Amino acid sequence: MKPVSLSLSLMLAGTTALADAHSSAGLTYGPRPAYLISQMEDNELKSKLQSCAAQAPARSAFSIGHRGAPLMFPEHTVESNVAAAQMGAGILECDVTFTADHELVCRHAQNDLHTTTNIVASDLADNCTTPFSPASGDTSASAECRTSDITLAEFQTLTPKMDAANGAATTAEEYLGGTANWRTDLYSGNATLMTHAESIALFDSLGADFTPELKSPSVTMPHEGFSQEDYAQKLVDEYKEAGIDASRVWPQSFNLADVMYWVENEPEYGQQAVYLVEWTDGFDEQTADTWVEDFAQLKADGVNYLAPSLNMLVTVDDAGDITASAYALAAKEAGLELITWTLERSGPLASGGGWYYQSVTDAIGNDGDYFVVLDALAQDVGVIGVFSDWPATTTYYANCMGL
């Protein structure tokens, strides 16, 4: 097992060379945007995007690193976020959860250590809520390991990996595999976990702003005296302690009570708090009586930012083109700023794009359609930011379109 940074200063010192992403000269699109453009059908959008091939990359707040750049790097690691910053992501994300001793760390969920780290094959395996169980017959291998199962010091001994598990595994070591064939383990070695406080220092050093998401606890709250309000407050306090201006922070939560806590108790942060929502069974992006959100009431209550999953914001019109949904137009009409997620989470789009693209499946045919959807989100919906697992795509589009 490889310990993560022994101190914040050592961690930052280790990324000094990579932090040249501060300057435009240090930014790069890499080959992916050009590849995606080459896959597009010939049309005006493709011509416009091709015309920007020689442009110099510039950082853009429209481009948001979703857990860093986890298409190829282990999510929520130093390396993943440095890669995202080098691609011009103007805002970076730490999904925030807590350990047994109530320290804040960057993980997508409190109960994902079994798929995002080596814990099941480590000395901490017995600490897991549900230790590893091998595959047997028709039963897949399984485990559940939570950050709340271990202390911060123990968390810092874990080795991060690509988010995956091998359901056919008969040993804990085999369970660590399973990476999707459209991702890669090429950059998994020597990746570095982060606390929330370390993410703040790193993102600041990279010239990026912040969008921490307060994740729903897997444990019952309050947890040993640590309440949901304590949790929401501690997230904000770590920005204050780091001297970060509230104007640079967009705290997020799927829990409206968290958003309202910030609005009412930390108004400088609350005015930029983001209410996350996602497609649920029975939802129809064109039929108002299926919408759970009352947009006018949210705005009246002080919520200024809404972040629906992208399938909620786009639809296919009668001509077969991807355009803004009625849901999106109603939210904009109420005065809400829209952010969306996650552009490149689904892998290759040849089969329609999966969950994230379910409202436009009939119009999706190949990877070039990432840019078609992105254009609809920017031009028709009017989103102000897009999360991506590979931020070079959103940065390229934003630079080309002058966003």
mmCIF file of C-alpha atoms in Angstrom:
data_model
loop_
_atom_site.group_PDB
_atom_site.id
_atom_site.type_symbol
_atom_site.label_atom_id
_atom_site.label_comp_id
_atom_site.label_asym_id
_atom_site.label_seq_id
_atom_site.Cartn_x
_atom_site.Cartn_y
_atom_site.Cartn_z
ATOM 1 C CA MET A 1 0.000 0.000 0.000
ATOM 2 C CA LYS A 2 1.202 3.474 -0.861
ATOM 3 C CA PRO A 3 0.467 6.279 1.609
ATOM 4 C CA VAL A 4 -0.891 9.493 0.167
ATOM 5 C CA SER A 5 0.809 12.806 0.856
ATOM 6 C CA LEU A 6 2.299 13.049 4.322
ATOM 7 C CA SER A 7 1.387 16.716 4.416
ATOM 8 C CA LEU A 8 -0.406 19.269 2.307
ATOM 9 C CA SER A 9 2.847 21.033 1.491
ATOM 10 C CA LEU A 10 4.452 17.818 0.259
ATOM 11 C CA MET A 11 1.455 17.073 -1.928
ATOM 12 C CA LEU A 12 1.585 20.476 -3.560
ATOM 13 C CA ALA A 13 5.350 20.315 -3.967
ATOM 14 C CA GLY A 14 4.914 17.042 -5.836
ATOM 15 C CA THR A 15 2.616 18.679 -8.386
ATOM 16 C CA THR A 16 4.593 21.870 -8.972
ATOM 17 C CA ALA A 17 5.630 20.935 -12.500
ATOM 18 C CA LEU A 18 2.105 19.873 -13.442
ATOM 19 C CA ALA A 19 0.643 23.063 -12.015
ATOM 20 C CA ASP A 20 2.006 24.901 -15.058
ATOM 21 C CA ALA A 21 -1.623 24.523 -16.142
ATOM 22 C CA HIS A 22 -1.945 27.952 -14.516
ATOM 23 C CA SER A 23 -0.976 29.510 -17.839
ATOM 24 C CA SER A 24 -2.509 29.139 -21.275
ATOM 25 C CA ALA A 25 0.853 27.839 -22.473
ATOM 26 C CA GLY A 26 0.418 24.840 -20.181
ATOM 27 C CA LEU A 27 -3.044 23.893 -21.467
ATOM 28 C CA THR A 28 -3.734 21.193 -24.027
ATOM 29 C CA TYR A 29 -6.768 19.741 -25.793
ATOM 30 C CA GLY A 30 -5.015 16.495 -26.640
ATOM 31 C CA PRO A 31 -6.371 14.380 -29.507
ATOM 32 C CA ARG A 32 -9.910 13.690 -28.285
ATOM 33 C CA PRO A 33 -11.791 16.829 -29.463
ATOM 34 C CA ALA A 34 -10.400 16.469 -32.989
ATOM 35 C CA TYR A 35 -11.329 12.782 -33.006
ATOM 36 C CA LEU A 36 -14.901 13.509 -31.909
ATOM 37 C CA ILE A 37 -15.241 16.239 -34.545
ATOM 38 C CA SER A 38 -13.997 13.841 -37.236
ATOM 39 C CA GLN A 39 -16.863 11.489 -36.367
ATOM 40 C CA MET A 40 -19.561 14.131 -36.880
ATOM 41 C CA GLU A 41 -21.812 14.282 -39.907
ATOM 42 C CA ASP A 42 -20.923 17.125 -42.255
ATOM 43 C CA ASN A 43 -22.879 20.189 -41.171
ATOM 44 C CA GLU A 44 -22.485 23.785 -40.053
ATOM 45 C CA LEU A 45 -21.550 22.834 -36.489
ATOM 46 C CA LYS A 46 -18.800 20.489 -37.662
ATOM 47 C CA SER A 47 -17.390 23.201 -39.956
ATOM 48 C CA LYS A 48 -17.401 25.712 -37.131
ATOM 49 C CA LEU A 49 -15.617 23.337 -34.763
ATOM 50 C CA GLN A 50 -13.047 22.411 -37.438
ATOM 51 C CA SER A 51 -12.313 26.107 -37.972
ATOM 52 C CA CYS A 52 -11.059 26.337 -34.394
ATOM 53 C CA ALA A 53 -8.452 23.578 -34.731
ATOM 54 C CA ALA A 54 -5.540 26.001 -34.478
ATOM 55 C CA GLN A 55 -6.873 28.022 -31.533
ATOM 56 C CA ALA A 56 -4.826 28.254 -28.351
ATOM 57 C CA PRO A 57 -6.584 26.547 -25.408
ATOM 58 C CA ALA A 58 -7.861 28.859 -22.680
ATOM 59 C CA ARG A 59 -9.363 28.021 -19.312
ATOM 60 C CA SER A 60 -13.166 28.207 -19.196
ATOM 61 C CA ALA A 61 -15.666 28.101 -16.338
ATOM 62 C CA PHE A 62 -18.074 26.462 -18.809
ATOM 63 C CA SER A 63 -15.824 23.387 -18.577
ATOM 64 C CA ILE A 64 -16.233 21.540 -15.264
ATOM 65 C CA GLY A 65 -14.092 18.563 -14.325
ATOM 66 C CA HIS A 66 -16.403 15.779 -13.133
ATOM 67 C CA ARG A 67 -14.362 14.056 -10.404
ATOM 68 C CA GLY A 68 -11.366 15.405 -12.320
ATOM 69 C CA ALA A 69 -10.842 13.525 -15.588
ATOM 70 C CA PRO A 70 -11.994 9.984 -14.710
ATOM 71 C CA LEU A 71 -12.356 8.757 -18.273
ATOM 72 C CA MET A 72 -8.689 7.777 -17.912
ATOM 73 C CA PHE A 73 -7.531 8.709 -14.395
ATOM 74 C CA PRO A 74 -8.736 7.350 -11.032
ATOM 75 C CA GLU A 75 -11.454 9.753 -9.918
ATOM 76 C CA HIS A 76 -10.963 12.303 -7.147
ATOM 77 C CA THR A 77 -7.200 11.969 -7.184
ATOM 78 C CA VAL A 78 -4.523 14.623 -7.503
ATOM 79 C CA GLU A 79 -3.582 13.246 -10.913
ATOM 80 C CA SER A 80 -7.154 13.230 -12.231
ATOM 81 C CA ASN A 81 -7.673 16.859 -11.294
ATOM 82 C CA VAL A 82 -4.314 18.028 -12.595
ATOM 83 C CA ALA A 83 -5.238 16.407 -15.924
ATOM 84 C CA ALA A 84 -8.609 18.203 -15.905
ATOM 85 C CA ALA A 85 -6.930 21.531 -15.164
ATOM 86 C CA GLN A 86 -4.448 20.966 -17.988
ATOM 87 C CA MET A 87 -7.451 20.510 -20.288
ATOM 88 C CA GLY A 88 -8.711 23.953 -19.289
ATOM 89 C CA ALA A 89 -11.428 23.039 -16.788
ATOM 90 C CA GLY A 90 -12.176 26.277 -14.966
ATOM 91 C CA ILE A 91 -14.050 24.547 -12.143
ATOM 92 C CA LEU A 92 -13.098 21.287 -10.423
ATOM 93 C CA GLU A 93 -15.189 19.009 -8.229
ATOM 94 C CA CYS A 94 -14.581 17.269 -4.949
ATOM 95 C CA ASP A 95 -17.476 15.021 -3.971
ATOM 96 C CA VAL A 96 -17.368 15.324 -0.202
ATOM 97 C CA THR A 97 -18.019 12.589 2.329
ATOM 98 C CA PHE A 98 -16.674 11.831 5.808
ATOM 99 C CA THR A 99 -14.614 9.250 7.640
ATOM 100 C CA ALA A 100 -15.273 7.535 10.982
ATOM 101 C CA ASP A 101 -13.635 10.497 12.739
ATOM 102 C CA HIS A 102 -15.726 12.969 10.713
ATOM 103 C CA GLU A 103 -12.937 14.264 8.500
ATOM 104 C CA LEU A 104 -13.947 15.327 4.990
ATOM 105 C CA VAL A 105 -12.497 13.446 2.024
ATOM 106 C CA CYS A 106 -13.093 13.360 -1.742
ATOM 107 C CA ARG A 107 -15.122 10.292 -2.779
ATOM 108 C CA HIS A 108 -18.133 10.010 -5.076
ATOM 109 C CA ALA A 109 -20.063 8.153 -2.375
ATOM 110 C CA GLN A 110 -19.516 7.296 1.249
ATOM 111 C CA ASN A 111 -19.838 3.619 0.324
ATOM 112 C CA ASP A 112 -17.645 3.315 -2.780
ATOM 113 C CA LEU A 113 -14.243 2.390 -1.357
ATOM 114 C CA HIS A 114 -14.645 -1.201 -2.549
ATOM 115 C CA THR A 115 -14.797 -0.048 -6.184
ATOM 116 C CA THR A 116 -12.486 3.001 -6.095
ATOM 117 C CA THR A 117 -9.630 1.782 -3.859
ATOM 118 C CA ASN A 118 -7.777 -1.416 -2.966
ATOM 119 C CA ILE A 119 -9.441 -1.704 0.455
ATOM 120 C CA VAL A 120 -10.846 -5.228 -0.046
ATOM 121 C CA ALA A 121 -7.313 -6.526 -0.636
ATOM 122 C CA SER A 122 -5.723 -4.441 2.123
ATOM 123 C CA ASP A 123 -5.206 -4.766 5.869
ATOM 124 C CA LEU A 124 -8.421 -2.759 6.308
ATOM 125 C CA ALA A 125 -10.637 -5.318 4.559
ATOM 126 C CA ASP A 126 -12.228 -6.505 7.793
ATOM 127 C CA ASN A 127 -13.325 -2.949 8.616
ATOM 128 C CA CYS A 128 -15.778 -2.917 5.715
ATOM 129 C CA THR A 129 -19.507 -2.789 6.413
ATOM 130 C CA THR A 130 -19.774 -5.883 4.207
ATOM 131 C CA PRO A 131 -16.404 -7.566 3.603
ATOM 132 C CA PHE A 132 -15.604 -9.114 0.235
ATOM 133 C CA SER A 133 -17.620 -12.183 -0.719
ATOM 134 C CA PRO A 134 -16.478 -14.215 -3.748
ATOM 135 C CA ALA A 135 -18.618 -15.092 -6.734
ATOM 136 C CA SER A 136 -20.396 -18.412 -6.375
ATOM 137 C CA GLY A 137 -22.773 -19.950 -8.899
ATOM 138 C CA ASP A 138 -25.242 -17.282 -10.013
ATOM 139 C CA THR A 139 -24.202 -14.930 -7.182
ATOM 140 C CA SER A 140 -21.745 -12.187 -8.121
ATOM 141 C CA ALA A 141 -18.806 -11.155 -5.969
ATOM 142 C CA SER A 142 -19.698 -8.285 -3.649
ATOM 143 C CA ALA A 143 -18.521 -5.937 -0.920
ATOM 144 C CA GLU A 144 -19.478 -2.629 0.673
ATOM 145 C CA CYS A 145 -16.767 -0.474 2.173
ATOM 146 C CA ARG A 146 -17.488 3.001 3.498
ATOM 147 C CA THR A 147 -15.270 5.925 4.384
ATOM 148 C CA SER A 148 -17.172 5.908 7.687
ATOM 149 C CA ASP A 149 -15.767 2.417 8.340
ATOM 150 C CA ILE A 150 -12.263 3.834 8.756
ATOM 151 C CA THR A 151 -10.449 6.855 10.163
ATOM 152 C CA LEU A 152 -8.782 9.540 8.085
ATOM 153 C CA ALA A 153 -5.364 8.075 8.908
ATOM 154 C CA GLU A 154 -6.534 4.687 7.643
ATOM 155 C CA PHE A 155 -8.098 6.231 4.523
ATOM 156 C CA GLN A 156 -4.742 7.772 3.717
ATOM 157 C CA THR A 157 -3.110 4.328 3.479
ATOM 158 C CA LEU A 158 -5.385 3.196 0.644
ATOM 159 C CA THR A 159 -4.426 3.093 -3.026
ATOM 160 C CA PRO A 160 -6.978 4.588 -5.453
ATOM 161 C CA LYS A 161 -7.943 2.844 -8.691
ATOM 162 C CA MET A 162 -10.388 3.188 -11.556
ATOM 163 C CA ASP A 163 -13.999 2.890 -10.376
ATOM 164 C CA ALA A 164 -14.849 -0.730 -11.155
ATOM 165 C CA ALA A 165 -15.301 -4.204 -9.698
ATOM 166 C CA ASN A 166 -15.069 -7.702 -11.151
ATOM 167 C CA GLY A 167 -18.331 -9.450 -10.347
ATOM 168 C CA ALA A 168 -16.872 -12.809 -11.355
ATOM 169 C CA ALA A 169 -13.997 -12.543 -8.864
ATOM 170 C CA THR A 170 -13.232 -15.435 -6.537
ATOM 171 C CA THR A 171 -10.477 -13.536 -4.705
ATOM 172 C CA ALA A 172 -10.246 -10.014 -3.337
ATOM 173 C CA GLU A 173 -7.372 -9.262 -5.695
ATOM 174 C CA GLU A 174 -9.465 -10.267 -8.719
ATOM 175 C CA TYR A 175 -12.304 -8.070 -7.471
ATOM 176 C CA LEU A 176 -10.097 -4.994 -7.976
ATOM 177 C CA GLY A 177 -10.384 -5.445 -11.768
ATOM 178 C CA GLY A 178 -13.362 -4.922 -14.036
ATOM 179 C CA THR A 179 -12.425 -1.554 -15.592
ATOM 180 C CA ALA A 180 -14.680 -0.838 -18.585
ATOM 181 C CA ASN A 181 -12.971 -1.452 -21.914
ATOM 182 C CA TRP A 182 -13.587 2.155 -22.968
ATOM 183 C CA ARG A 183 -11.695 3.446 -19.939
ATOM 184 C CA THR A 184 -8.111 2.503 -19.106
ATOM 185 C CA ASP A 185 -5.846 1.449 -16.245
ATOM 186 C CA LEU A 186 -2.888 3.084 -17.978
ATOM 187 C CA TYR A 187 -2.794 6.006 -15.518
ATOM 188 C CA SER A 188 -3.863 4.166 -12.376
ATOM 189 C CA GLY A 189 -0.419 3.647 -10.900
ATOM 190 C CA ASN A 190 0.740 5.888 -8.044
ATOM 191 C CA ALA A 191 -2.433 7.969 -7.971
ATOM 192 C CA THR A 192 -3.015 10.068 -4.858
ATOM 193 C CA LEU A 193 -6.152 10.305 -2.726
ATOM 194 C CA MET A 194 -7.224 13.690 -1.342
ATOM 195 C CA THR A 195 -8.949 15.121 1.661
ATOM 196 C CA HIS A 196 -11.378 17.945 0.932
ATOM 197 C CA ALA A 197 -8.905 20.450 2.406
ATOM 198 C CA GLU A 198 -6.164 19.107 0.145
ATOM 199 C CA SER A 199 -8.435 19.442 -2.875
ATOM 200 C CA ILE A 200 -9.008 23.108 -2.039
ATOM 201 C CA ALA A 201 -5.278 23.794 -1.929
ATOM 202 C CA LEU A 202 -4.640 21.840 -5.123
ATOM 203 C CA PHE A 203 -7.455 23.388 -7.160
ATOM 204 C CA ASP A 204 -6.399 26.856 -6.036
ATOM 205 C CA SER A 205 -2.800 26.155 -7.079
ATOM 206 C CA LEU A 206 -4.078 25.055 -10.495
ATOM 207 C CA GLY A 207 -6.019 28.294 -11.020
ATOM 208 C CA ALA A 208 -9.416 26.590 -10.894
ATOM 209 C CA ASP A 209 -12.552 27.342 -8.897
ATOM 210 C CA PHE A 210 -14.521 24.884 -6.776
ATOM 211 C CA THR A 211 -17.769 22.918 -6.859
ATOM 212 C CA PRO A 212 -17.844 20.539 -3.864
ATOM 213 C CA GLU A 213 -20.795 18.186 -3.629
ATOM 214 C CA LEU A 214 -22.052 17.196 -0.182
ATOM 215 C CA LYS A 215 -22.781 13.497 -0.658
ATOM 216 C CA SER A 216 -25.680 11.731 1.028
ATOM 217 C CA PRO A 217 -24.399 9.756 4.024
ATOM 218 C CA SER A 218 -24.734 5.972 3.995
ATOM 219 C CA VAL A 219 -24.889 6.047 7.790
ATOM 220 C CA THR A 220 -27.805 7.274 9.869
ATOM 221 C CA MET A 221 -27.482 10.936 10.807
ATOM 222 C CA PRO A 222 -26.561 12.287 13.220
ATOM 223 C CA HIS A 223 -23.527 10.004 13.241
ATOM 224 C CA GLU A 224 -22.022 9.862 16.718
ATOM 225 C CA GLY A 225 -23.119 13.442 17.353
ATOM 226 C CA PHE A 226 -22.183 14.701 13.859
ATOM 227 C CA SER A 227 -25.390 16.124 12.376
ATOM 228 C CA GLN A 228 -26.284 16.832 8.740
ATOM 229 C CA GLU A 229 -26.051 20.540 9.557
ATOM 230 C CA ASP A 230 -22.584 20.024 11.075
ATOM 231 C CA TYR A 231 -21.592 18.237 7.886
ATOM 232 C CA ALA A 232 -22.865 21.027 5.613
ATOM 233 C CA GLN A 233 -21.217 23.656 7.781
ATOM 234 C CA LYS A 234 -17.869 21.866 7.896
ATOM 235 C CA LEU A 235 -17.721 21.869 4.098
ATOM 236 C CA VAL A 236 -18.070 25.665 4.043
ATOM 237 C CA ASP A 237 -15.711 26.147 6.979
ATOM 238 C CA GLU A 238 -12.860 24.464 5.120
ATOM 239 C CA TYR A 239 -13.085 27.100 2.362
ATOM 240 C CA LYS A 240 -13.104 29.852 4.962
ATOM 241 C CA GLU A 241 -10.077 28.350 6.690
ATOM 242 C CA ALA A 242 -8.266 28.210 3.350
ATOM 243 C CA GLY A 243 -9.031 31.887 2.652
ATOM 244 C CA ILE A 244 -11.055 31.134 -0.487
ATOM 245 C CA ASP A 245 -13.517 33.840 -1.500
ATOM 246 C CA ALA A 246 -17.112 32.570 -1.519
ATOM 247 C CA SER A 247 -17.563 33.855 -5.081
ATOM 248 C CA ARG A 248 -15.291 31.039 -6.270
ATOM 249 C CA VAL A 249 -17.313 28.236 -4.666
ATOM 250 C CA TRP A 250 -20.460 26.513 -5.970
ATOM 251 C CA PRO A 251 -21.452 24.004 -3.243
ATOM 252 C CA GLN A 252 -23.808 21.281 -4.499
ATOM 253 C CA SER A 253 -26.264 18.784 -3.064
ATOM 254 C CA PHE A 254 -29.106 16.517 -4.163
ATOM 255 C CA ASN A 255 -30.600 17.238 -0.742
ATOM 256 C CA LEU A 256 -32.596 20.481 -0.934
ATOM 257 C CA ALA A 257 -32.293 20.823 2.854
ATOM 258 C CA ASP A 258 -28.507 21.147 2.460
ATOM 259 C CA VAL A 259 -28.930 23.849 -0.163
ATOM 260 C CA MET A 260 -31.387 25.726 2.061
ATOM 261 C CA TYR A 261 -29.020 25.385 5.031
ATOM 262 C CA TRP A 262 -26.365 27.244 3.037
ATOM 263 C CA VAL A 263 -28.862 29.810 1.758
ATOM 264 C CA GLU A 264 -30.061 30.579 5.273
ATOM 265 C CA ASN A 265 -26.860 30.185 7.307
ATOM 266 C CA GLU A 266 -24.047 30.952 4.863
ATOM 267 C CA PRO A 267 -25.653 33.347 2.383
ATOM 268 C CA GLU A 268 -22.387 34.227 0.600
ATOM 269 C CA TYR A 269 -22.039 30.550 -0.279
ATOM 270 C CA GLY A 270 -25.772 29.937 -0.448
ATOM 271 C CA GLN A 271 -26.296 32.382 -3.293
ATOM 272 C CA GLN A 272 -24.176 30.044 -5.440
ATOM 273 C CA ALA A 273 -25.435 26.779 -3.975
ATOM 274 C CA VAL A 274 -26.430 24.273 -6.641
ATOM 275 C CA TYR A 275 -29.480 22.033 -6.302
ATOM 276 C CA LEU A 276 -28.793 18.760 -8.108
ATOM 277 C CA VAL A 277 -31.671 16.756 -9.597
ATOM 278 C CA GLU A 278 -31.802 13.652 -11.773
ATOM 279 C CA TRP A 279 -34.118 11.708 -14.044
ATOM 280 C CA THR A 280 -36.378 9.366 -12.069
ATOM 281 C CA ASP A 281 -38.945 6.760 -13.073
ATOM 282 C CA GLY A 282 -42.030 8.377 -14.577
ATOM 283 C CA PHE A 283 -40.278 11.623 -15.471
ATOM 284 C CA ASP A 284 -40.993 13.088 -18.900
ATOM 285 C CA GLU A 285 -38.932 16.134 -19.848
ATOM 286 C CA GLN A 286 -41.856 17.387 -21.987
ATOM 287 C CA THR A 287 -44.739 16.833 -19.534
ATOM 288 C CA ALA A 288 -45.006 19.311 -16.666
ATOM 289 C CA ASP A 289 -47.105 17.129 -14.381
ATOM 290 C CA THR A 290 -44.156 14.702 -14.085
ATOM 291 C CA TRP A 291 -41.760 17.373 -12.834
ATOM 292 C CA VAL A 292 -41.059 17.274 -9.114
ATOM 293 C CA GLU A 293 -39.401 20.688 -9.001
ATOM 294 C CA ASP A 294 -41.398 23.890 -8.511
ATOM 295 C CA PHE A 295 -39.065 26.287 -10.297
ATOM 296 C CA ALA A 296 -40.742 29.498 -9.161
ATOM 297 C CA GLN A 297 -40.727 28.355 -5.533
ATOM 298 C CA LEU A 298 -37.063 27.382 -5.685
ATOM 299 C CA LYS A 299 -36.196 30.828 -6.994
ATOM 300 C CA ALA A 300 -38.366 32.506 -4.359
ATOM 301 C CA ASP A 301 -36.629 30.489 -1.653
ATOM 302 C CA GLY A 302 -33.220 31.768 -2.726
ATOM 303 C CA VAL A 303 -32.043 28.915 -4.944
ATOM 304 C CA ASN A 304 -30.310 30.382 -7.986
ATOM 305 C CA TYR A 305 -28.647 27.338 -9.572
ATOM 306 C CA LEU A 306 -30.270 24.115 -10.722
ATOM 307 C CA ALA A 307 -28.224 21.186 -12.045
ATOM 308 C CA PRO A 308 -30.355 18.511 -13.716
ATOM 309 C CA SER A 309 -28.869 15.449 -15.402
ATOM 310 C CA LEU A 310 -28.461 16.259 -19.083
ATOM 311 C CA ASN A 311 -31.244 13.850 -20.150
ATOM 312 C CA MET A 312 -33.708 16.208 -18.434
ATOM 313 C CA LEU A 313 -32.629 19.233 -20.473
ATOM 314 C CA VAL A 314 -32.696 17.950 -24.040
ATOM 315 C CA THR A 315 -35.243 16.232 -26.256
ATOM 316 C CA VAL A 316 -35.737 15.364 -29.927
ATOM 317 C CA ASP A 317 -38.015 17.650 -31.946
ATOM 318 C CA ASP A 318 -40.331 16.690 -34.822
ATOM 319 C CA ALA A 319 -37.499 17.147 -37.314
ATOM 320 C CA GLY A 320 -35.333 14.660 -35.423
ATOM 321 C CA ASP A 321 -32.977 17.308 -34.055
ATOM 322 C CA ILE A 322 -31.743 17.563 -30.466
ATOM 323 C CA THR A 323 -33.086 20.680 -28.769
ATOM 324 C CA ALA A 324 -34.085 22.136 -25.391
ATOM 325 C CA SER A 325 -36.758 20.281 -23.448
ATOM 326 C CA ALA A 326 -39.870 21.946 -22.074
ATOM 327 C CA TYR A 327 -38.414 21.253 -18.607
ATOM 328 C CA ALA A 328 -35.291 23.238 -19.462
ATOM 329 C CA LEU A 329 -37.237 26.150 -20.917
ATOM 330 C CA ALA A 330 -39.521 26.342 -17.867
ATOM 331 C CA ALA A 331 -36.560 26.362 -15.478
ATOM 332 C CA LYS A 332 -34.905 29.166 -17.456
ATOM 333 C CA GLU A 333 -38.176 31.092 -17.550
ATOM 334 C CA ALA A 334 -38.228 31.012 -13.743
ATOM 335 C CA GLY A 335 -34.807 32.673 -13.671
ATOM 336 C CA LEU A 336 -32.729 29.662 -12.649
ATOM 337 C CA GLU A 337 -29.180 29.295 -13.918
ATOM 338 C CA LEU A 338 -28.645 25.798 -15.322
ATOM 339 C CA ILE A 339 -25.629 23.506 -15.041
ATOM 340 C CA THR A 340 -25.666 19.900 -16.254
ATOM 341 C CA TRP A 341 -23.912 16.545 -15.951
ATOM 342 C CA THR A 342 -22.225 14.397 -17.260
ATOM 343 C CA LEU A 343 -21.190 14.717 -20.900
ATOM 344 C CA GLU A 344 -18.715 11.856 -21.323
ATOM 345 C CA ARG A 345 -19.805 9.426 -18.630
ATOM 346 C CA SER A 346 -21.440 6.882 -20.930
ATOM 347 C CA GLY A 347 -18.538 5.770 -23.092
ATOM 348 C CA PRO A 348 -18.980 5.293 -26.858
ATOM 349 C CA LEU A 349 -22.321 6.569 -28.157
ATOM 350 C CA ALA A 350 -22.847 4.104 -31.006
ATOM 351 C CA SER A 351 -25.595 2.303 -29.073
ATOM 352 C CA GLY A 352 -27.506 5.445 -28.103
ATOM 353 C CA GLY A 353 -25.603 6.696 -25.078
ATOM 354 C CA GLY A 354 -27.270 4.872 -22.199
ATOM 355 C CA TRP A 355 -28.859 6.516 -19.150
ATOM 356 C CA TYR A 356 -27.501 10.017 -19.705
ATOM 357 C CA TYR A 357 -28.922 10.191 -23.237
ATOM 358 C CA GLN A 358 -32.235 8.399 -22.804
ATOM 359 C CA SER A 359 -34.272 11.438 -23.857
ATOM 360 C CA VAL A 360 -32.403 11.716 -27.184
ATOM 361 C CA THR A 361 -31.464 8.095 -27.913
ATOM 362 C CA ASP A 362 -33.134 8.165 -31.327
ATOM 363 C CA ALA A 363 -30.852 11.022 -32.430
ATOM 364 C CA ILE A 364 -27.575 9.532 -31.112
ATOM 365 C CA GLY A 365 -25.431 7.473 -33.476
ATOM 366 C CA ASN A 366 -21.705 7.932 -32.835
ATOM 367 C CA ASP A 367 -19.173 9.698 -30.652
ATOM 368 C CA GLY A 368 -19.394 12.877 -32.714
ATOM 369 C CA ASP A 369 -22.822 13.397 -31.172
ATOM 370 C CA TYR A 370 -21.151 14.463 -27.936
ATOM 371 C CA PHE A 371 -20.633 17.806 -29.660
ATOM 372 C CA VAL A 372 -24.182 17.832 -31.053
ATOM 373 C CA VAL A 373 -25.613 17.408 -27.552
ATOM 374 C CA LEU A 374 -23.152 19.931 -26.132
ATOM 375 C CA ASP A 375 -24.201 22.495 -28.744
ATOM 376 C CA ALA A 376 -27.890 21.996 -27.896
ATOM 377 C CA LEU A 377 -27.130 22.396 -24.196
ATOM 378 C CA ALA A 378 -25.189 25.609 -24.777
ATOM 379 C CA GLN A 379 -27.196 27.269 -27.524
ATOM 380 C CA ASP A 380 -30.773 26.036 -27.011
ATOM 381 C CA VAL A 381 -30.888 25.337 -23.287
ATOM 382 C CA GLY A 382 -28.402 28.026 -22.304
ATOM 383 C CA VAL A 383 -26.505 26.118 -19.625
ATOM 384 C CA ILE A 384 -23.634 28.012 -18.027
ATOM 385 C CA GLY A 385 -21.520 24.940 -17.293
ATOM 386 C CA VAL A 386 -21.187 21.287 -18.257
ATOM 387 C CA PHE A 387 -19.548 18.522 -16.240
ATOM 388 C CA SER A 388 -17.465 16.097 -18.279
ATOM 389 C CA ASP A 389 -15.299 13.071 -17.531
ATOM 390 C CA TRP A 390 -12.847 14.471 -20.107
ATOM 391 C CA PRO A 391 -12.958 18.284 -19.884
ATOM 392 C CA ALA A 392 -10.950 18.909 -23.060
ATOM 393 C CA THR A 393 -14.177 18.400 -25.011
ATOM 394 C CA THR A 394 -16.123 21.089 -23.172
ATOM 395 C CA THR A 395 -13.124 23.434 -23.094
ATOM 396 C CA TYR A 396 -12.643 23.133 -26.860
ATOM 397 C CA TYR A 397 -16.318 23.877 -27.492
ATOM 398 C CA ALA A 398 -16.365 26.827 -25.086
ATOM 399 C CA ASN A 399 -13.230 28.353 -26.609
ATOM 400 C CA CYS A 400 -14.487 27.856 -30.163
ATOM 401 C CA MET A 401 -17.878 29.409 -29.423
ATOM 402 C CA GLY A 402 -16.507 32.246 -27.312
ATOM 403 C CA LEU A 403 -18.327 31.183 -24.148
#
